Amino acid sequence: MSTLNEQVLARAASLGVPFSVHVDLTYRCNERCVHCYLDHHGRNEMTTNEWRELLDQLAEAGTFFLTLSGGEIFLRPDFFEILEHARARTFCVTLKTNATLIGAREADDIRSAGVNAVHVSIYSHRPEVHDAITLVRGSWERSVAAIRLLRTRGQKVIAVYIATRPGAGDHPAVRALADELGAGFRIDPTIVPKLDGDTSVLALQVARSDLVQIMTRPEYVGNVEEFCALTEPGDSAALDDIPCSAGHTHGYIAPNGDVFPCVQFPMRCGSVRQQRFVEIWRNSAQMREVRSIRMHDLPVCSGCSHALSCSRCPGLALVGGDLRGPSFQDCEKAWARTGQKPTGYPRSLA
């Protein structure tokens, strides 16, 4: 992260500004990805006018980065109305989509709207593997075709590869595909438990050897020496750090208006159908609890040599049973990148 970004985020945190907000417009989806954590119902979604009002509230609260996601956002017939309103409020907008519903007209409208970036999930360079993950035949072809359409219009696109066992080891070829398409590339090695608590999808996590190949490559993690730095005993400065941006500068809003610290953080803080967003953001007991936690408050993690560089997710820690405990998937990543087992970590990948 650049020094300027660090300064901006630090300033936003000190002022209590929700600088980055992720909203899921719907949980409905036209794919059924085997690793997905969502229940794809469309019940109780907020209306167009409710989303407009919420966007106005976010603008007033100081939000700058806005991610519109789902489910599949293009299943909402009012999607472009919502996007137009978001851009009118001058948010820097990122879209997350499988892109299978993007044709020439949608690509034109996205580009005309001034969207910052479109993130498209690509699970393999092999169509049959990708389609086996989405459970929709032809989905790879439609997603790749949409990326081509967007790129011919000059739209920034990021191909996002989520590492799963079916597509294990395909990341170099997916990166090459992204290069061929003129798209950026991002890799996500984390499989998230389902919202209902079902952890069976964790069996789709890649094996240790594959995780090592991801977590030790400079093209994915940047400066390996800094990324793999270990915390020296007694490093009090590191222990005073905020463990995560969730609830500090980042928030999440579900399709029904429920507010959470993050999309992976199942701690409901309120509903924008009952309170204004800024009231929930500033005053909810749950948000305040999240903001009160520092690294030195984490009984296991504070004594771990990976504390300085760990990507510990408090939401995944909560799913694991303890908000102040380890996030075991992040322990796996720390172990993979350094070769040293994190303190108090009882498990390992097969």
Short mmCIF file of C-alpha atoms in Angstrom, two decimals:
data_model
loop_
_atom_site.label_atom_id
_atom_site.label_comp_id
_atom_site.label_asym_id
_atom_site.label_seq_id
_atom_site.Cartn_x
_atom_site.Cartn_y
_atom_site.Cartn_z
CA MET A 1 0.00 0.00 0.00
CA SER A 2 1.36 3.47 -0.84
CA THR A 3 2.16 6.01 1.82
CA LEU A 4 -0.61 8.27 0.49
CA ASN A 5 -3.18 5.49 0.79
CA GLU A 6 -1.99 4.70 4.29
CA GLN A 7 -2.38 8.36 5.26
CA VAL A 8 -5.86 8.61 3.75
CA LEU A 9 -7.05 5.43 5.47
CA ALA A 10 -5.52 6.48 8.79
CA ARG A 11 -7.27 9.83 8.52
CA ALA A 12 -10.58 8.14 7.63
CA ALA A 13 -10.24 5.80 10.61
CA SER A 14 -9.47 8.67 12.98
CA LEU A 15 -12.57 10.53 11.76
CA GLY A 16 -14.80 7.45 11.82
CA VAL A 17 -15.45 7.61 8.06
CA PRO A 18 -16.75 4.47 6.26
CA PHE A 19 -14.34 5.11 3.40
CA SER A 20 -15.08 1.83 1.59
CA VAL A 21 -18.46 0.08 1.56
CA HIS A 22 -19.40 -3.19 -0.13
CA VAL A 23 -23.08 -3.72 -0.91
CA ASP A 24 -24.72 -6.88 -2.19
CA LEU A 25 -27.71 -5.81 -4.25
CA THR A 26 -29.06 -9.37 -4.38
CA TYR A 27 -28.14 -12.90 -3.31
CA ARG A 28 -29.83 -14.32 -6.42
CA CYS A 29 -27.44 -15.77 -8.98
CA ASN A 30 -27.59 -17.53 -12.32
CA GLU A 31 -24.64 -19.73 -11.35
CA ARG A 32 -24.33 -22.23 -8.50
CA CYS A 33 -20.64 -22.18 -7.72
CA VAL A 34 -19.70 -25.16 -5.59
CA HIS A 35 -17.69 -23.06 -3.12
CA CYS A 36 -20.16 -20.17 -2.75
CA TYR A 37 -21.05 -19.07 0.79
CA LEU A 38 -24.42 -17.51 -0.11
CA ASP A 39 -28.00 -18.73 0.07
CA HIS A 40 -29.26 -17.66 -3.36
CA HIS A 41 -32.73 -16.52 -2.36
CA GLY A 42 -34.21 -13.19 -3.42
CA ARG A 43 -36.34 -12.55 -0.38
CA ASN A 44 -36.78 -9.12 1.17
CA GLU A 45 -34.40 -7.27 -1.16
CA MET A 46 -34.35 -3.50 -0.87
CA THR A 47 -36.21 -1.58 -3.56
CA THR A 48 -34.71 0.82 -6.07
CA ASN A 49 -35.79 3.81 -3.99
CA GLU A 50 -34.35 2.27 -0.82
CA TRP A 51 -30.99 1.79 -2.54
CA ARG A 52 -31.10 5.39 -3.80
CA GLU A 53 -31.72 6.66 -0.29
CA LEU A 54 -28.95 4.48 1.11
CA LEU A 55 -26.47 5.74 -1.49
CA ASP A 56 -27.35 9.30 -0.49
CA GLN A 57 -26.65 8.39 3.13
CA LEU A 58 -23.30 6.79 2.27
CA ALA A 59 -22.26 9.89 0.35
CA GLU A 60 -23.14 12.07 3.33
CA ALA A 61 -21.14 9.75 5.62
CA GLY A 62 -18.03 10.22 3.47
CA THR A 63 -17.85 6.91 1.62
CA PHE A 64 -15.57 7.08 -1.43
CA PHE A 65 -15.08 3.49 -2.63
CA LEU A 66 -18.29 1.59 -3.38
CA THR A 67 -18.42 -2.05 -4.47
CA LEU A 68 -21.65 -3.30 -6.07
CA SER A 69 -21.86 -7.07 -5.86
CA GLY A 70 -24.11 -10.07 -5.28
CA GLY A 71 -25.25 -12.74 -6.09
CA GLU A 72 -25.31 -11.60 -9.68
CA ILE A 73 -25.94 -7.87 -9.93
CA PHE A 74 -27.29 -8.03 -13.48
CA LEU A 75 -30.27 -10.09 -12.31
CA ARG A 76 -31.70 -6.86 -10.92
CA PRO A 77 -33.62 -5.10 -13.72
CA ASP A 78 -32.95 -1.78 -11.95
CA PHE A 79 -29.20 -2.32 -11.79
CA PHE A 80 -28.29 0.52 -14.13
CA GLU A 81 -30.64 2.88 -12.29
CA ILE A 82 -28.76 2.10 -9.07
CA LEU A 83 -25.39 2.42 -10.81
CA GLU A 84 -26.37 5.76 -12.36
CA HIS A 85 -27.36 7.10 -8.96
CA ALA A 86 -24.10 5.85 -7.43
CA ARG A 87 -22.03 7.61 -10.07
CA ALA A 88 -24.11 10.78 -9.69
CA ARG A 89 -23.04 10.73 -6.05
CA THR A 90 -19.41 10.49 -7.31
CA PHE A 91 -18.51 7.16 -5.72
CA CYS A 92 -15.54 5.31 -7.15
CA VAL A 93 -17.47 2.21 -8.21
CA THR A 94 -16.23 -1.35 -8.61
CA LEU A 95 -18.54 -4.07 -9.95
CA LYS A 96 -18.24 -7.75 -9.01
CA THR A 97 -19.98 -10.06 -11.46
CA ASN A 98 -19.71 -13.36 -13.28
CA ALA A 99 -20.31 -11.24 -16.42
CA THR A 100 -22.39 -13.93 -18.17
CA LEU A 101 -25.25 -11.46 -18.64
CA ILE A 102 -23.09 -8.72 -20.14
CA GLY A 103 -23.63 -8.15 -23.84
CA ALA A 104 -22.67 -5.25 -26.09
CA ARG A 105 -25.33 -2.92 -24.69
CA GLU A 106 -24.42 -3.63 -21.06
CA ALA A 107 -20.72 -3.18 -21.86
CA ASP A 108 -21.49 0.21 -23.45
CA ASP A 109 -23.54 1.30 -20.44
CA ILE A 110 -20.88 0.21 -17.95
CA ARG A 111 -18.21 2.15 -19.80
CA SER A 112 -20.46 5.20 -20.16
CA ALA A 113 -21.20 5.18 -16.45
CA GLY A 114 -17.53 5.65 -15.59
CA VAL A 115 -17.08 2.48 -13.55
CA ASN A 116 -13.62 2.20 -12.02
CA ALA A 117 -13.21 -1.56 -12.53
CA VAL A 118 -15.18 -4.72 -13.22
CA HIS A 119 -14.09 -7.85 -11.35
CA VAL A 120 -14.97 -11.09 -13.16
CA SER A 121 -14.52 -14.52 -11.56
CA ILE A 122 -12.50 -16.95 -13.69
CA TYR A 123 -11.86 -20.26 -11.94
CA SER A 124 -9.68 -21.92 -14.56
CA HIS A 125 -8.28 -21.44 -18.05
CA ARG A 126 -9.98 -24.74 -18.89
CA PRO A 127 -13.66 -24.17 -19.77
CA GLU A 128 -14.71 -27.61 -18.50
CA VAL A 129 -13.17 -26.97 -15.08
CA HIS A 130 -14.64 -23.49 -14.76
CA ASP A 131 -18.08 -24.77 -15.79
CA ALA A 132 -17.83 -27.66 -13.32
CA ILE A 133 -17.30 -25.11 -10.54
CA THR A 134 -20.14 -22.80 -11.62
CA LEU A 135 -22.38 -25.77 -12.48
CA VAL A 136 -23.46 -23.91 -15.63
CA ARG A 137 -22.38 -25.19 -19.03
CA GLY A 138 -20.98 -22.47 -21.26
CA SER A 139 -20.38 -20.04 -18.38
CA TRP A 140 -16.62 -19.80 -19.11
CA GLU A 141 -17.25 -18.82 -22.72
CA ARG A 142 -19.79 -16.15 -21.73
CA SER A 143 -17.57 -14.70 -18.99
CA VAL A 144 -14.52 -14.53 -21.26
CA ALA A 145 -16.59 -13.05 -24.11
CA ALA A 146 -17.84 -10.34 -21.75
CA ILE A 147 -14.30 -9.48 -20.70
CA ARG A 148 -13.40 -9.07 -24.37
CA LEU A 149 -16.41 -6.80 -24.91
CA LEU A 150 -15.51 -4.64 -21.94
CA ARG A 151 -11.85 -4.39 -22.90
CA THR A 152 -12.67 -3.35 -26.50
CA ARG A 153 -14.45 -0.37 -24.93
CA GLY A 154 -11.45 0.51 -22.77
CA GLN A 155 -13.07 -0.64 -19.53
CA LYS A 156 -10.69 -1.78 -16.78
CA VAL A 157 -11.34 -5.43 -15.94
CA ILE A 158 -9.79 -7.66 -13.26
CA ALA A 159 -9.94 -11.43 -13.71
CA VAL A 160 -10.30 -12.89 -10.22
CA TYR A 161 -9.08 -16.45 -9.70
CA ILE A 162 -10.42 -18.08 -6.54
CA ALA A 163 -8.21 -21.03 -5.69
CA THR A 164 -10.21 -24.24 -5.36
CA ARG A 165 -9.23 -27.90 -5.49
CA PRO A 166 -10.90 -28.45 -8.89
CA GLY A 167 -8.87 -25.60 -10.38
CA ALA A 168 -5.73 -26.08 -8.27
CA GLY A 169 -2.53 -25.05 -9.99
CA ASP A 170 -4.33 -23.21 -12.80
CA HIS A 171 -3.40 -19.73 -11.60
CA PRO A 172 -0.42 -19.20 -13.97
CA ALA A 173 -2.56 -20.10 -16.98
CA VAL A 174 -5.46 -17.91 -15.77
CA ARG A 175 -2.99 -15.05 -15.35
CA ALA A 176 -1.77 -15.67 -18.92
CA LEU A 177 -5.40 -15.65 -20.12
CA ALA A 178 -5.97 -12.34 -18.35
CA ASP A 179 -2.88 -10.91 -20.05
CA GLU A 180 -4.16 -12.10 -23.42
CA LEU A 181 -7.51 -10.40 -22.76
CA GLY A 182 -5.85 -7.18 -21.63
CA ALA A 183 -7.27 -7.61 -18.13
CA GLY A 184 -5.66 -7.37 -14.73
CA PHE A 185 -5.34 -10.40 -12.48
CA ARG A 186 -6.05 -11.05 -8.82
CA ILE A 187 -5.87 -14.26 -6.83
CA ASP A 188 -7.91 -15.20 -3.76
CA PRO A 189 -6.87 -18.37 -1.92
CA THR A 190 -9.63 -18.22 0.71
CA ILE A 191 -12.78 -20.35 0.75
CA VAL A 192 -15.39 -18.89 3.08
CA PRO A 193 -17.87 -20.94 5.16
CA LYS A 194 -21.52 -20.56 4.21
CA LEU A 195 -23.59 -17.84 5.87
CA ASP A 196 -25.68 -20.50 7.60
CA GLY A 197 -22.56 -21.89 9.31
CA ASP A 198 -22.06 -24.85 6.98
CA THR A 199 -18.31 -25.49 6.73
CA SER A 200 -18.46 -28.36 4.24
CA VAL A 201 -17.25 -26.04 1.45
CA LEU A 202 -13.89 -25.77 3.23
CA ALA A 203 -13.08 -29.18 1.78
CA LEU A 204 -12.58 -27.30 -1.51
CA GLN A 205 -9.56 -25.41 -0.17
CA VAL A 206 -6.36 -26.12 -2.06
CA ALA A 207 -3.68 -28.39 -0.63
CA ARG A 208 -0.67 -27.02 1.25
CA SER A 209 1.66 -27.42 -1.74
CA ASP A 210 -0.65 -25.34 -3.95
CA LEU A 211 -1.06 -22.69 -1.27
CA VAL A 212 2.72 -22.37 -0.94
CA GLN A 213 2.98 -21.78 -4.69
CA ILE A 214 0.52 -18.90 -4.36
CA MET A 215 1.73 -17.31 -1.13
CA THR A 216 5.44 -17.17 -2.00
CA ARG A 217 5.28 -15.70 -5.52
CA PRO A 218 6.16 -11.99 -5.83
CA GLU A 219 3.72 -11.47 -8.70
CA TYR A 220 0.88 -12.31 -6.29
CA VAL A 221 2.08 -10.97 -2.93
CA GLY A 222 4.52 -8.20 -3.87
CA ASN A 223 7.68 -7.85 -1.79
CA VAL A 224 8.11 -11.36 -0.40
CA GLU A 225 10.53 -10.30 2.35
CA GLU A 226 8.10 -7.71 3.72
CA PHE A 227 5.09 -10.00 3.20
CA CYS A 228 6.79 -12.82 5.08
CA ALA A 229 8.24 -10.66 7.86
CA LEU A 230 8.04 -12.17 11.32
CA THR A 231 7.19 -10.13 14.41
CA GLU A 232 10.00 -9.73 16.88
CA PRO A 233 9.18 -10.57 20.50
CA GLY A 234 8.13 -7.45 22.38
CA ASP A 235 7.25 -5.44 19.24
CA SER A 236 4.69 -3.30 21.05
CA ALA A 237 4.08 -1.04 18.04
CA ALA A 238 2.76 -3.97 16.00
CA LEU A 239 0.54 -5.08 18.88
CA ASP A 240 -1.09 -1.64 19.05
CA ASP A 241 -2.24 -1.95 15.44
CA ILE A 242 -5.85 -2.31 14.32
CA PRO A 243 -6.17 -5.97 13.24
CA CYS A 244 -8.43 -5.27 10.25
CA SER A 245 -10.18 -2.39 8.47
CA ALA A 246 -13.62 -3.98 9.04
CA GLY A 247 -15.75 -1.61 11.09
CA HIS A 248 -13.04 1.07 10.98
CA THR A 249 -12.98 2.25 7.37
CA HIS A 250 -14.88 -0.59 5.69
CA GLY A 251 -18.46 -1.79 5.99
CA TYR A 252 -20.93 -4.14 4.32
CA ILE A 253 -24.65 -3.94 3.58
CA ALA A 254 -26.70 -7.02 2.68
CA PRO A 255 -29.56 -7.06 0.13
CA ASN A 256 -32.16 -6.67 2.89
CA GLY A 257 -30.43 -3.62 4.39
CA ASP A 258 -28.67 -5.35 7.29
CA VAL A 259 -25.31 -3.77 8.15
CA PHE A 260 -22.16 -5.70 9.03
CA PRO A 261 -18.49 -4.76 9.56
CA CYS A 262 -17.54 -6.75 6.44
CA VAL A 263 -18.99 -9.19 3.92
CA GLN A 264 -17.12 -12.02 5.71
CA PHE A 265 -18.05 -10.82 9.20
CA PRO A 266 -21.41 -12.29 10.37
CA MET A 267 -22.02 -9.79 13.18
CA ARG A 268 -25.24 -7.92 12.44
CA CYS A 269 -25.03 -4.31 13.61
CA GLY A 270 -28.42 -2.96 12.55
CA SER A 271 -30.67 -2.34 9.54
CA VAL A 272 -30.84 0.73 7.30
CA ARG A 273 -34.57 0.06 7.09
CA GLN A 274 -34.80 0.96 10.77
CA GLN A 275 -31.97 3.47 11.26
CA ARG A 276 -29.85 5.75 9.15
CA PHE A 277 -26.59 4.13 8.12
CA VAL A 278 -24.40 6.67 9.89
CA GLU A 279 -26.21 6.03 13.19
CA ILE A 280 -25.49 2.31 12.91
CA TRP A 281 -21.91 2.95 11.81
CA ARG A 282 -21.12 5.30 14.69
CA ASN A 283 -23.25 4.01 17.52
CA SER A 284 -24.02 0.30 17.28
CA ALA A 285 -22.62 -1.74 20.16
CA GLN A 286 -21.29 -4.31 17.74
CA MET A 287 -19.33 -1.79 15.68
CA ARG A 288 -17.90 -0.29 18.84
CA GLU A 289 -16.81 -3.70 20.06
CA VAL A 290 -15.05 -4.42 16.77
CA ARG A 291 -13.29 -1.05 16.87
CA SER A 292 -12.11 -1.57 20.42
CA ILE A 293 -9.96 -4.60 19.54
CA ARG A 294 -6.22 -4.26 19.03
CA MET A 295 -3.65 -6.95 18.32
CA HIS A 296 -2.60 -7.03 21.98
CA ASP A 297 -6.19 -8.01 22.87
CA LEU A 298 -5.93 -11.28 20.94
CA PRO A 299 -4.78 -13.97 23.40
CA VAL A 300 -3.26 -16.31 20.80
CA CYS A 301 -2.39 -14.01 17.90
CA SER A 302 -0.65 -11.36 19.99
CA GLY A 303 2.06 -13.89 20.89
CA CYS A 304 2.46 -15.24 17.35
CA SER A 305 5.55 -14.52 15.27
CA HIS A 306 3.27 -13.86 12.28
CA ALA A 307 1.36 -11.02 13.96
CA LEU A 308 3.08 -8.28 11.93
CA SER A 309 2.17 -9.61 8.49
CA CYS A 310 -0.83 -11.88 9.13
CA SER A 311 -3.96 -11.24 7.09
CA ARG A 312 -6.12 -12.41 10.02
CA CYS A 313 -9.82 -12.00 9.26
CA PRO A 314 -11.88 -11.31 12.42
CA GLY A 315 -15.01 -12.42 10.60
CA LEU A 316 -13.55 -15.85 9.89
CA ALA A 317 -12.31 -15.98 13.47
CA LEU A 318 -15.89 -15.34 14.61
CA VAL A 319 -17.18 -18.08 12.31
CA GLY A 320 -14.59 -20.34 13.94
CA GLY A 321 -16.13 -19.58 17.33
CA ASP A 322 -14.05 -16.75 18.81
CA LEU A 323 -13.94 -13.12 17.64
CA ARG A 324 -10.61 -12.69 19.40
CA GLY A 325 -9.19 -16.05 18.34
CA PRO A 326 -7.18 -17.08 15.29
CA SER A 327 -8.57 -17.12 11.79
CA PHE A 328 -7.35 -20.58 10.87
CA GLN A 329 -7.46 -20.01 7.10
CA ASP A 330 -5.16 -17.03 7.57
CA CYS A 331 -2.95 -19.18 9.79
CA GLU A 332 -2.66 -21.54 6.83
CA LYS A 333 -1.60 -18.69 4.56
CA ALA A 334 0.96 -17.44 7.08
CA TRP A 335 2.36 -20.94 7.43
CA ALA A 336 2.55 -21.36 3.66
CA ARG A 337 4.42 -18.11 3.08
CA THR A 338 6.98 -18.47 5.90
CA GLY A 339 7.28 -22.21 6.46
CA GLN A 340 6.76 -21.64 10.19
CA LYS A 341 3.69 -22.97 11.99
CA PRO A 342 1.71 -20.17 13.65
CA THR A 343 1.36 -20.15 17.42
CA GLY A 344 -1.56 -22.17 18.71
CA TYR A 345 -2.59 -23.48 15.31
CA PRO A 346 -3.95 -27.02 15.68
CA ARG A 347 -4.66 -28.00 12.08
CA SER A 348 -3.06 -28.29 8.67
CA LEU A 349 -4.25 -28.74 5.13
CA ALA A 350 -4.20 -32.23 3.62
#
